[in-house]
Amino acid sequence: MIPFLNFKDLNFSHKKEIIRAISEVIDSSNYILGNGVKLFEQKFSHYCGVRETIGVGNGLDALTLIIRGYKEMGIFNEGDEILVPSNTYIASILSIIENRLKPVLVEPDIKTYTIDPLLLESRITNKTKAILTVHLYGQIGFSKEMKRAAKKYGLKIIEDCAQSHGAVYEGKKAGNLGDAAGFSFYPSKNLGALGDAGAVTTNDRKLAKIIRAIRNYGSYKKYYNEYKGVNSRLDELQAAVLLVKLKYLDQENKKRRAIAKEYRSKIKNPLLHVPSVIDEDTHVWHLFVLRTRQRDKFKKYLHSQGVETLIHYPIPPHKQKAFKEWNNQKYPVTEEIHKTVISLPLNPFMTLKQIAQVIFACNSYGK
């Protein structure tokens, strides 16, 4: 069986370096907001091309803290609206609700699965303060139309980069396209830790300073609290792991692109809709997502052929029990996506034999 994802494979080639890095942290006796976190913040800032990186506990916290930071600056207020794609993972929406702002769902472009920039203006009101764009599955969800709308209405652009580490749009990396960005380093990500971890990137030094305090109980100086903060600090051990793996991110993304190119060029089954791409650099293939109206049958068939698949995601946010108030709303593009998507195995450590087996299984389906 070709597993959808094997965490051991993702980390095996880095194992010796990771163990050495963790050992150095243990020997340092400095386990909270030490030199490792500072060094990772510097290296990741350089990688993304931004002034500031703030290491935090996870990707959800990263987005939540960005919005909270803007509230502390008086830019956002409770009840303000943030536009967000209707087909995103629930975390994007939770970050808005946690801050007592209102998420306004916007349908995606079915070709890219990212927010449809042509629909943005129709959803903007005098309460709208930001666009939270999600680079879903590894594809950049940013455009000139989005930038133009944000400038016209004075909106912030917040990037959800949980799936887009290293993706590039017109020479700039994800995390440096909008006003601030949230990253997740969950173990399955293109840049994954060995547990929960996250970061905020921004060129706004005032926002960065506020978030640095809020993540640490609202404190710049121990026992002196300027904000009603939280505990959301990137762990020294996870920073050590990320410093090792950051060195290999571009190389591993290159392998992901090569596998995706094989899939896209060789999967020819008319029953399957292969993903399109705006530009090769704009996609880092965190997930390779097909669409088929025969999803359950296709999933069972691939399993019989020794290929494990997953569904990202089976239930759209507006149909979740957590959002009962939205359950009767209609988002037809989103519903079509969530009913038909299925993700194939794709990671930089797949063998040529495994890649060929996945392609053969897809093409032999329904024959």
Tab-separated table of C-alpha atoms in Angstrom:
chain	number	residue	atom	x	y	z
A	1	MET	CA	0.000	0.000	0.000
A	2	ILE	CA	1.299	3.459	-0.917
A	3	PRO	CA	0.458	5.528	2.179
A	4	PHE	CA	-1.052	8.945	1.680
A	5	LEU	CA	1.654	10.313	3.958
A	6	ASN	CA	4.316	8.676	6.090
A	7	PHE	CA	5.746	11.037	8.705
A	8	LYS	CA	8.794	8.811	9.057
A	9	ASP	CA	9.599	9.353	5.366
A	10	LEU	CA	9.284	13.130	5.765
A	11	ASN	CA	11.878	13.190	8.543
A	12	PHE	CA	14.136	10.188	7.968
A	13	SER	CA	16.668	11.930	5.714
A	14	HIS	CA	17.007	14.727	8.299
A	15	LYS	CA	17.022	12.447	11.357
A	16	LYS	CA	20.695	12.765	12.298
A	17	GLU	CA	20.681	16.549	11.927
A	18	ILE	CA	17.440	16.838	13.891
A	19	ILE	CA	18.741	14.683	16.749
A	20	ARG	CA	21.931	16.762	16.891
A	21	ALA	CA	19.911	20.003	16.903
A	22	ILE	CA	17.595	18.756	19.670
A	23	SER	CA	20.597	17.608	21.702
A	24	GLU	CA	22.065	21.105	21.446
A	25	VAL	CA	18.828	22.566	22.824
A	26	ILE	CA	18.878	20.124	25.735
A	27	ASP	CA	22.487	21.026	26.503
A	28	SER	CA	21.724	24.756	26.322
A	29	SER	CA	19.244	24.586	29.241
A	30	ASN	CA	17.373	27.389	27.483
A	31	TYR	CA	13.976	26.008	26.499
A	32	ILE	CA	11.577	28.973	26.148
A	33	LEU	CA	12.108	31.858	23.676
A	34	GLY	CA	15.829	31.243	23.515
A	35	ASN	CA	18.452	31.658	20.825
A	36	GLY	CA	16.958	28.902	18.666
A	37	VAL	CA	13.634	30.701	18.264
A	38	LYS	CA	15.422	33.994	17.552
A	39	LEU	CA	17.610	32.339	14.936
A	40	PHE	CA	14.669	30.637	13.257
A	41	GLU	CA	12.757	33.940	13.195
A	42	GLN	CA	15.748	35.598	11.504
A	43	LYS	CA	16.249	32.786	8.981
A	44	PHE	CA	12.558	32.522	8.115
A	45	SER	CA	12.307	36.314	7.694
A	46	HIS	CA	15.207	36.145	5.246
A	47	TYR	CA	13.625	33.194	3.439
A	48	CYS	CA	10.247	34.926	3.022
A	49	GLY	CA	11.796	38.334	2.330
A	50	VAL	CA	10.053	40.053	5.253
A	51	ARG	CA	11.251	42.264	8.096
A	52	GLU	CA	9.671	40.299	10.935
A	53	THR	CA	8.844	36.722	11.893
A	54	ILE	CA	7.213	35.933	15.242
A	55	GLY	CA	7.242	32.280	16.259
A	56	VAL	CA	3.980	31.134	17.856
A	57	GLY	CA	2.325	27.940	19.043
A	58	ASN	CA	0.477	26.910	15.853
A	59	GLY	CA	-1.083	28.149	12.630
A	60	LEU	CA	-4.471	29.010	14.128
A	61	ASP	CA	-2.788	31.122	16.790
A	62	ALA	CA	-0.764	32.884	14.084
A	63	LEU	CA	-3.915	34.100	12.319
A	64	THR	CA	-5.721	34.847	15.578
A	65	LEU	CA	-2.810	36.943	16.858
A	66	ILE	CA	-2.619	38.958	13.633
A	67	ILE	CA	-6.263	39.974	13.974
A	68	ARG	CA	-5.838	40.578	17.702
A	69	GLY	CA	-2.803	42.765	16.969
A	70	TYR	CA	-4.799	44.899	14.553
A	71	LYS	CA	-7.500	45.255	17.217
A	72	GLU	CA	-4.918	46.503	19.713
A	73	MET	CA	-3.780	49.031	17.105
A	74	GLY	CA	-7.376	50.261	16.678
A	75	ILE	CA	-7.470	49.180	13.033
A	76	PHE	CA	-10.050	46.415	13.641
A	77	ASN	CA	-12.962	46.542	16.079
A	78	GLU	CA	-15.409	43.910	17.289
A	79	GLY	CA	-18.183	43.451	14.729
A	80	ASP	CA	-15.997	44.392	11.762
A	81	GLU	CA	-16.064	42.062	8.770
A	82	ILE	CA	-13.289	40.019	7.167
A	83	LEU	CA	-13.758	38.358	3.776
A	84	VAL	CA	-12.627	34.730	3.741
A	85	PRO	CA	-13.005	31.902	1.195
A	86	SER	CA	-16.042	29.713	1.793
A	87	ASN	CA	-14.120	26.494	1.025
A	88	THR	CA	-11.284	27.014	3.494
A	89	TYR	CA	-10.339	24.827	6.424
A	90	ILE	CA	-12.220	25.889	9.552
A	91	ALA	CA	-9.128	27.392	11.236
A	92	SER	CA	-9.198	30.444	8.947
A	93	ILE	CA	-12.737	31.220	10.079
A	94	LEU	CA	-12.103	30.440	13.749
A	95	SER	CA	-9.339	33.058	13.889
A	96	ILE	CA	-11.900	35.723	12.940
A	97	ILE	CA	-14.615	34.537	15.308
A	98	GLU	CA	-12.172	34.240	18.232
A	99	ASN	CA	-11.593	37.987	17.909
A	100	ARG	CA	-15.342	38.708	17.744
A	101	LEU	CA	-15.209	39.888	14.163
A	102	LYS	CA	-17.555	38.629	11.471
A	103	PRO	CA	-16.390	36.245	8.730
A	104	VAL	CA	-17.994	36.945	5.359
A	105	LEU	CA	-17.755	33.905	3.093
A	106	VAL	CA	-16.729	34.385	-0.535
A	107	GLU	CA	-16.895	31.626	-3.144
A	108	PRO	CA	-13.653	30.298	-4.683
A	109	ASP	CA	-12.617	30.029	-8.311
A	110	ILE	CA	-13.220	26.366	-9.114
A	111	LYS	CA	-10.102	26.292	-11.313
A	112	THR	CA	-7.697	27.305	-8.532
A	113	TYR	CA	-9.716	26.528	-5.347
A	114	THR	CA	-8.636	29.930	-3.999
A	115	ILE	CA	-10.906	32.921	-3.329
A	116	ASP	CA	-12.442	34.341	-6.519
A	117	PRO	CA	-11.021	37.882	-6.765
A	118	LEU	CA	-13.820	38.953	-9.099
A	119	LEU	CA	-16.382	38.407	-6.318
A	120	LEU	CA	-14.605	40.454	-3.655
A	121	GLU	CA	-16.102	43.876	-4.383
A	122	SER	CA	-19.653	42.517	-4.269
A	123	ARG	CA	-19.062	41.345	-0.668
A	124	ILE	CA	-17.427	44.533	0.639
A	125	THR	CA	-19.466	46.753	2.992
A	126	ASN	CA	-18.622	49.723	5.185
A	127	LYS	CA	-17.817	47.201	7.935
A	128	THR	CA	-15.244	45.291	5.871
A	129	LYS	CA	-11.709	45.712	7.177
A	130	ALA	CA	-9.698	42.886	5.612
A	131	ILE	CA	-9.414	40.030	3.149
A	132	LEU	CA	-8.122	36.787	4.644
A	133	THR	CA	-6.871	34.928	1.601
A	134	VAL	CA	-5.974	31.232	1.846
A	135	HIS	CA	-3.260	29.730	-0.355
A	136	LEU	CA	-5.152	26.451	-0.413
A	137	TYR	CA	-3.442	23.147	-1.275
A	138	GLY	CA	-0.223	25.087	-1.920
A	139	GLN	CA	-1.489	27.468	-4.628
A	140	ILE	CA	-1.160	31.229	-4.167
A	141	GLY	CA	-4.516	32.925	-3.575
A	142	PHE	CA	-3.344	36.448	-4.365
A	143	SER	CA	-3.889	38.564	-7.460
A	144	LYS	CA	-3.690	42.059	-8.897
A	145	GLU	CA	-7.486	42.267	-8.630
A	146	MET	CA	-7.322	41.488	-4.908
A	147	LYS	CA	-4.576	44.040	-4.355
A	148	ARG	CA	-6.553	46.633	-6.302
A	149	ALA	CA	-9.737	46.016	-4.281
A	150	ALA	CA	-7.828	46.189	-0.995
A	151	LYS	CA	-6.236	49.496	-1.974
A	152	LYS	CA	-9.527	50.948	-3.214
A	153	TYR	CA	-11.385	50.189	0.042
A	154	GLY	CA	-8.493	50.524	2.479
A	155	LEU	CA	-8.471	46.846	3.475
A	156	LYS	CA	-5.723	44.768	5.039
A	157	ILE	CA	-4.708	41.570	3.265
A	158	ILE	CA	-3.951	38.688	5.636
A	159	GLU	CA	-2.439	35.542	4.131
A	160	ASP	CA	-3.196	32.075	5.439
A	161	CYS	CA	0.045	30.357	4.428
A	162	ALA	CA	-0.543	27.088	6.268
A	163	GLN	CA	-0.146	25.124	3.021
A	164	SER	CA	2.087	27.367	0.903
A	165	HIS	CA	5.617	27.477	2.366
A	166	GLY	CA	7.920	28.585	-0.427
A	167	ALA	CA	5.290	29.394	-3.072
A	168	VAL	CA	6.154	32.446	-5.160
A	169	TYR	CA	4.003	35.114	-6.844
A	170	GLU	CA	5.720	37.600	-9.168
A	171	GLY	CA	9.063	37.200	-7.426
A	172	LYS	CA	7.705	37.398	-3.869
A	173	LYS	CA	7.215	34.471	-1.537
A	174	ALA	CA	4.025	33.595	0.301
A	175	GLY	CA	4.090	35.483	3.579
A	176	ASN	CA	5.297	38.664	1.885
A	177	LEU	CA	2.355	39.433	-0.400
A	178	GLY	CA	-0.142	41.032	1.965
A	179	ASP	CA	0.109	42.998	5.205
A	180	ALA	CA	0.645	40.007	7.491
A	181	ALA	CA	0.642	36.225	7.183
A	182	GLY	CA	0.090	33.196	9.376
A	183	PHE	CA	2.047	29.956	8.901
A	184	SER	CA	1.451	26.506	10.332
A	185	PHE	CA	4.350	24.098	10.792
A	186	TYR	CA	2.140	21.112	11.588
A	187	PRO	CA	4.143	17.916	10.896
A	188	SER	CA	2.494	17.237	7.508
A	189	LYS	CA	3.254	20.682	6.068
A	190	ASN	CA	5.889	21.343	3.420
A	191	LEU	CA	7.922	22.807	6.282
A	192	GLY	CA	6.807	20.683	9.209
A	193	ALA	CA	7.890	20.506	12.839
A	194	LEU	CA	7.631	17.420	15.054
A	195	GLY	CA	4.528	18.801	16.750
A	196	ASP	CA	2.460	21.966	16.680
A	197	ALA	CA	4.249	25.173	15.700
A	198	GLY	CA	3.486	28.342	13.773
A	199	ALA	CA	4.668	31.833	12.859
A	200	VAL	CA	3.505	35.286	11.823
A	201	THR	CA	5.364	37.181	9.105
A	202	THR	CA	4.952	40.888	8.393
A	203	ASN	CA	6.763	44.036	7.325
A	204	ASP	CA	4.801	46.046	9.908
A	205	ARG	CA	7.183	46.435	12.848
A	206	LYS	CA	4.541	47.931	15.124
A	207	LEU	CA	2.219	44.971	14.552
A	208	ALA	CA	5.129	42.560	15.104
A	209	LYS	CA	6.049	44.210	18.402
A	210	ILE	CA	2.487	43.903	19.700
A	211	ILE	CA	2.196	40.249	18.651
A	212	ARG	CA	5.521	39.445	20.346
A	213	ALA	CA	4.052	40.681	23.601
A	214	ILE	CA	0.598	39.102	23.225
A	215	ARG	CA	2.080	35.637	22.489
A	216	ASN	CA	3.935	35.851	25.834
A	217	TYR	CA	1.141	36.727	28.291
A	218	GLY	CA	1.054	40.296	26.952
A	219	SER	CA	4.526	40.955	28.282
A	220	TYR	CA	7.761	42.391	26.894
A	221	LYS	CA	9.380	42.232	30.304
A	222	LYS	CA	8.772	39.456	32.811
A	223	TYR	CA	5.966	40.250	35.287
A	224	TYR	CA	5.038	43.473	33.442
A	225	ASN	CA	1.955	42.930	31.289
A	226	GLU	CA	0.881	45.543	28.742
A	227	TYR	CA	-1.849	43.432	27.126
A	228	LYS	CA	-4.256	40.692	28.174
A	229	GLY	CA	-2.111	38.182	26.373
A	230	VAL	CA	-1.974	34.454	25.773
A	231	ASN	CA	0.660	31.738	25.914
A	232	SER	CA	1.508	30.926	22.299
A	233	ARG	CA	5.276	30.639	21.957
A	234	LEU	CA	7.230	28.682	19.385
A	235	ASP	CA	9.046	25.959	21.302
A	236	GLU	CA	12.865	25.876	21.269
A	237	LEU	CA	12.847	22.196	20.281
A	238	GLN	CA	10.505	22.827	17.361
A	239	ALA	CA	12.571	25.833	16.280
A	240	ALA	CA	15.630	23.559	16.191
A	241	VAL	CA	13.774	21.057	13.975
A	242	LEU	CA	12.527	23.819	11.673
A	243	LEU	CA	16.022	25.303	11.302
A	244	VAL	CA	17.228	21.949	10.003
A	245	LYS	CA	14.328	21.404	7.624
A	246	LEU	CA	14.221	24.993	6.303
A	247	LYS	CA	17.540	24.333	4.547
A	248	TYR	CA	15.863	21.671	2.399
A	249	LEU	CA	12.485	23.322	1.768
A	250	ASP	CA	13.153	24.619	-1.760
A	251	GLN	CA	14.757	21.315	-2.780
A	252	GLU	CA	11.781	19.337	-1.484
A	253	ASN	CA	9.284	21.730	-3.089
A	254	LYS	CA	11.107	21.180	-6.391
A	255	LYS	CA	10.487	17.437	-6.019
A	256	ARG	CA	6.825	18.072	-5.221
A	257	ARG	CA	6.513	20.126	-8.414
A	258	ALA	CA	8.149	17.366	-10.453
A	259	ILE	CA	5.717	14.747	-9.123
A	260	ALA	CA	2.742	17.064	-9.709
A	261	LYS	CA	3.956	17.623	-13.283
A	262	GLU	CA	4.035	13.844	-13.826
A	263	TYR	CA	0.524	13.490	-12.447
A	264	ARG	CA	-0.843	16.393	-14.471
A	265	SER	CA	0.726	15.276	-17.738
A	266	LYS	CA	0.045	11.536	-17.447
A	267	ILE	CA	-3.313	11.180	-15.675
A	268	LYS	CA	-5.622	11.167	-18.698
A	269	ASN	CA	-8.793	9.575	-17.342
A	270	PRO	CA	-11.804	11.683	-18.475
A	271	LEU	CA	-13.610	10.753	-15.245
A	272	LEU	CA	-11.013	12.722	-13.275
A	273	HIS	CA	-10.504	16.487	-13.206
A	274	VAL	CA	-6.785	17.184	-12.803
A	275	PRO	CA	-5.909	20.470	-11.023
A	276	SER	CA	-4.916	23.481	-13.087
A	277	VAL	CA	-2.163	25.875	-12.093
A	278	ILE	CA	-1.730	29.618	-12.666
A	279	ASP	CA	2.046	29.424	-12.892
A	280	GLU	CA	4.446	26.691	-11.774
A	281	ASP	CA	6.146	28.938	-9.194
A	282	THR	CA	2.830	29.847	-7.548
A	283	HIS	CA	2.157	26.269	-6.432
A	284	VAL	CA	4.135	24.104	-3.992
A	285	TRP	CA	1.736	21.135	-4.075
A	286	HIS	CA	1.119	20.636	-0.395
A	287	LEU	CA	-1.769	18.548	-1.726
A	288	PHE	CA	-2.562	17.162	-5.160
A	289	VAL	CA	-6.344	17.363	-5.354
A	290	LEU	CA	-8.421	15.750	-8.102
A	291	ARG	CA	-12.165	16.120	-8.575
A	292	THR	CA	-14.518	13.318	-9.561
A	293	ARG	CA	-18.274	12.872	-9.259
A	294	GLN	CA	-17.656	9.215	-8.441
A	295	ARG	CA	-15.474	9.968	-5.424
A	296	ASP	CA	-16.483	7.115	-3.115
A	297	LYS	CA	-16.211	4.542	-5.871
A	298	PHE	CA	-12.887	5.980	-7.046
A	299	LYS	CA	-11.500	6.024	-3.505
A	300	LYS	CA	-12.400	2.350	-2.999
A	301	TYR	CA	-10.880	1.430	-6.346
A	302	LEU	CA	-7.578	3.165	-5.574
A	303	HIS	CA	-7.458	1.410	-2.214
A	304	SER	CA	-7.895	-1.922	-4.012
A	305	GLN	CA	-4.948	-0.926	-6.209
A	306	GLY	CA	-2.760	-0.189	-3.185
A	307	VAL	CA	-3.100	3.605	-3.175
A	308	GLU	CA	-4.277	5.425	-0.050
A	309	THR	CA	-6.155	8.703	-0.528
A	310	LEU	CA	-7.649	11.374	1.738
A	311	ILE	CA	-10.420	13.955	1.329
A	312	HIS	CA	-9.592	17.618	1.992
A	313	TYR	CA	-12.271	18.447	3.084
A	314	PRO	CA	-15.538	16.448	3.128
A	315	ILE	CA	-17.764	19.088	4.764
A	316	PRO	CA	-17.659	22.811	3.892
A	317	PRO	CA	-17.614	25.318	6.774
A	318	HIS	CA	-21.174	26.526	6.168
A	319	LYS	CA	-22.492	22.957	6.562
A	320	GLN	CA	-20.662	22.251	9.816
A	321	LYS	CA	-22.656	21.769	13.013
A	322	ALA	CA	-20.459	24.425	14.639
A	323	PHE	CA	-21.977	26.995	12.261
A	324	LYS	CA	-25.667	26.120	12.495
A	325	GLU	CA	-26.551	29.705	11.583
A	326	TRP	CA	-25.047	29.145	8.117
A	327	ASN	CA	-26.443	25.682	7.415
A	328	ASN	CA	-29.209	26.915	5.081
A	329	GLN	CA	-26.949	29.183	3.066
A	330	LYS	CA	-25.961	28.188	-0.463
A	331	TYR	CA	-22.434	28.264	-1.841
A	332	PRO	CA	-22.731	26.095	-4.954
A	333	VAL	CA	-19.089	26.238	-6.082
A	334	THR	CA	-17.892	25.390	-2.591
A	335	GLU	CA	-20.408	22.553	-2.291
A	336	GLU	CA	-19.311	21.146	-5.652
A	337	ILE	CA	-15.676	21.208	-4.522
A	338	HIS	CA	-16.304	19.557	-1.172
A	339	LYS	CA	-18.476	16.837	-2.756
A	340	THR	CA	-15.933	15.887	-5.434
A	341	VAL	CA	-12.353	16.484	-4.204
A	342	ILE	CA	-9.944	13.676	-3.373
A	343	SER	CA	-6.207	13.974	-2.637
A	344	LEU	CA	-3.567	11.656	-4.093
A	345	PRO	CA	-0.305	10.777	-2.323
A	346	LEU	CA	2.350	13.387	-3.078
A	347	ASN	CA	5.491	13.964	-1.056
A	348	PRO	CA	9.144	14.538	-1.980
A	349	PHE	CA	10.201	11.057	-0.866
A	350	MET	CA	7.972	9.046	-3.179
A	351	THR	CA	9.760	6.583	-5.456
A	352	LEU	CA	9.397	6.515	-9.243
A	353	LYS	CA	7.666	3.146	-8.875
A	354	GLN	CA	5.101	4.612	-6.452
A	355	ILE	CA	4.433	7.586	-8.720
A	356	ALA	CA	3.909	5.272	-11.714
A	357	GLN	CA	1.579	3.055	-9.644
A	358	VAL	CA	-0.601	6.041	-8.676
A	359	ILE	CA	-0.818	7.193	-12.303
A	360	PHE	CA	-1.662	3.676	-13.541
A	361	ALA	CA	-4.371	3.259	-10.883
A	362	CYS	CA	-5.957	6.593	-11.860
A	363	ASN	CA	-5.919	5.823	-15.564
A	364	SER	CA	-7.227	2.260	-15.162
A	365	TYR	CA	-10.216	3.385	-13.079
A	366	GLY	CA	-13.538	2.768	-14.863
A	367	LYS	CA	-11.958	0.734	-17.667
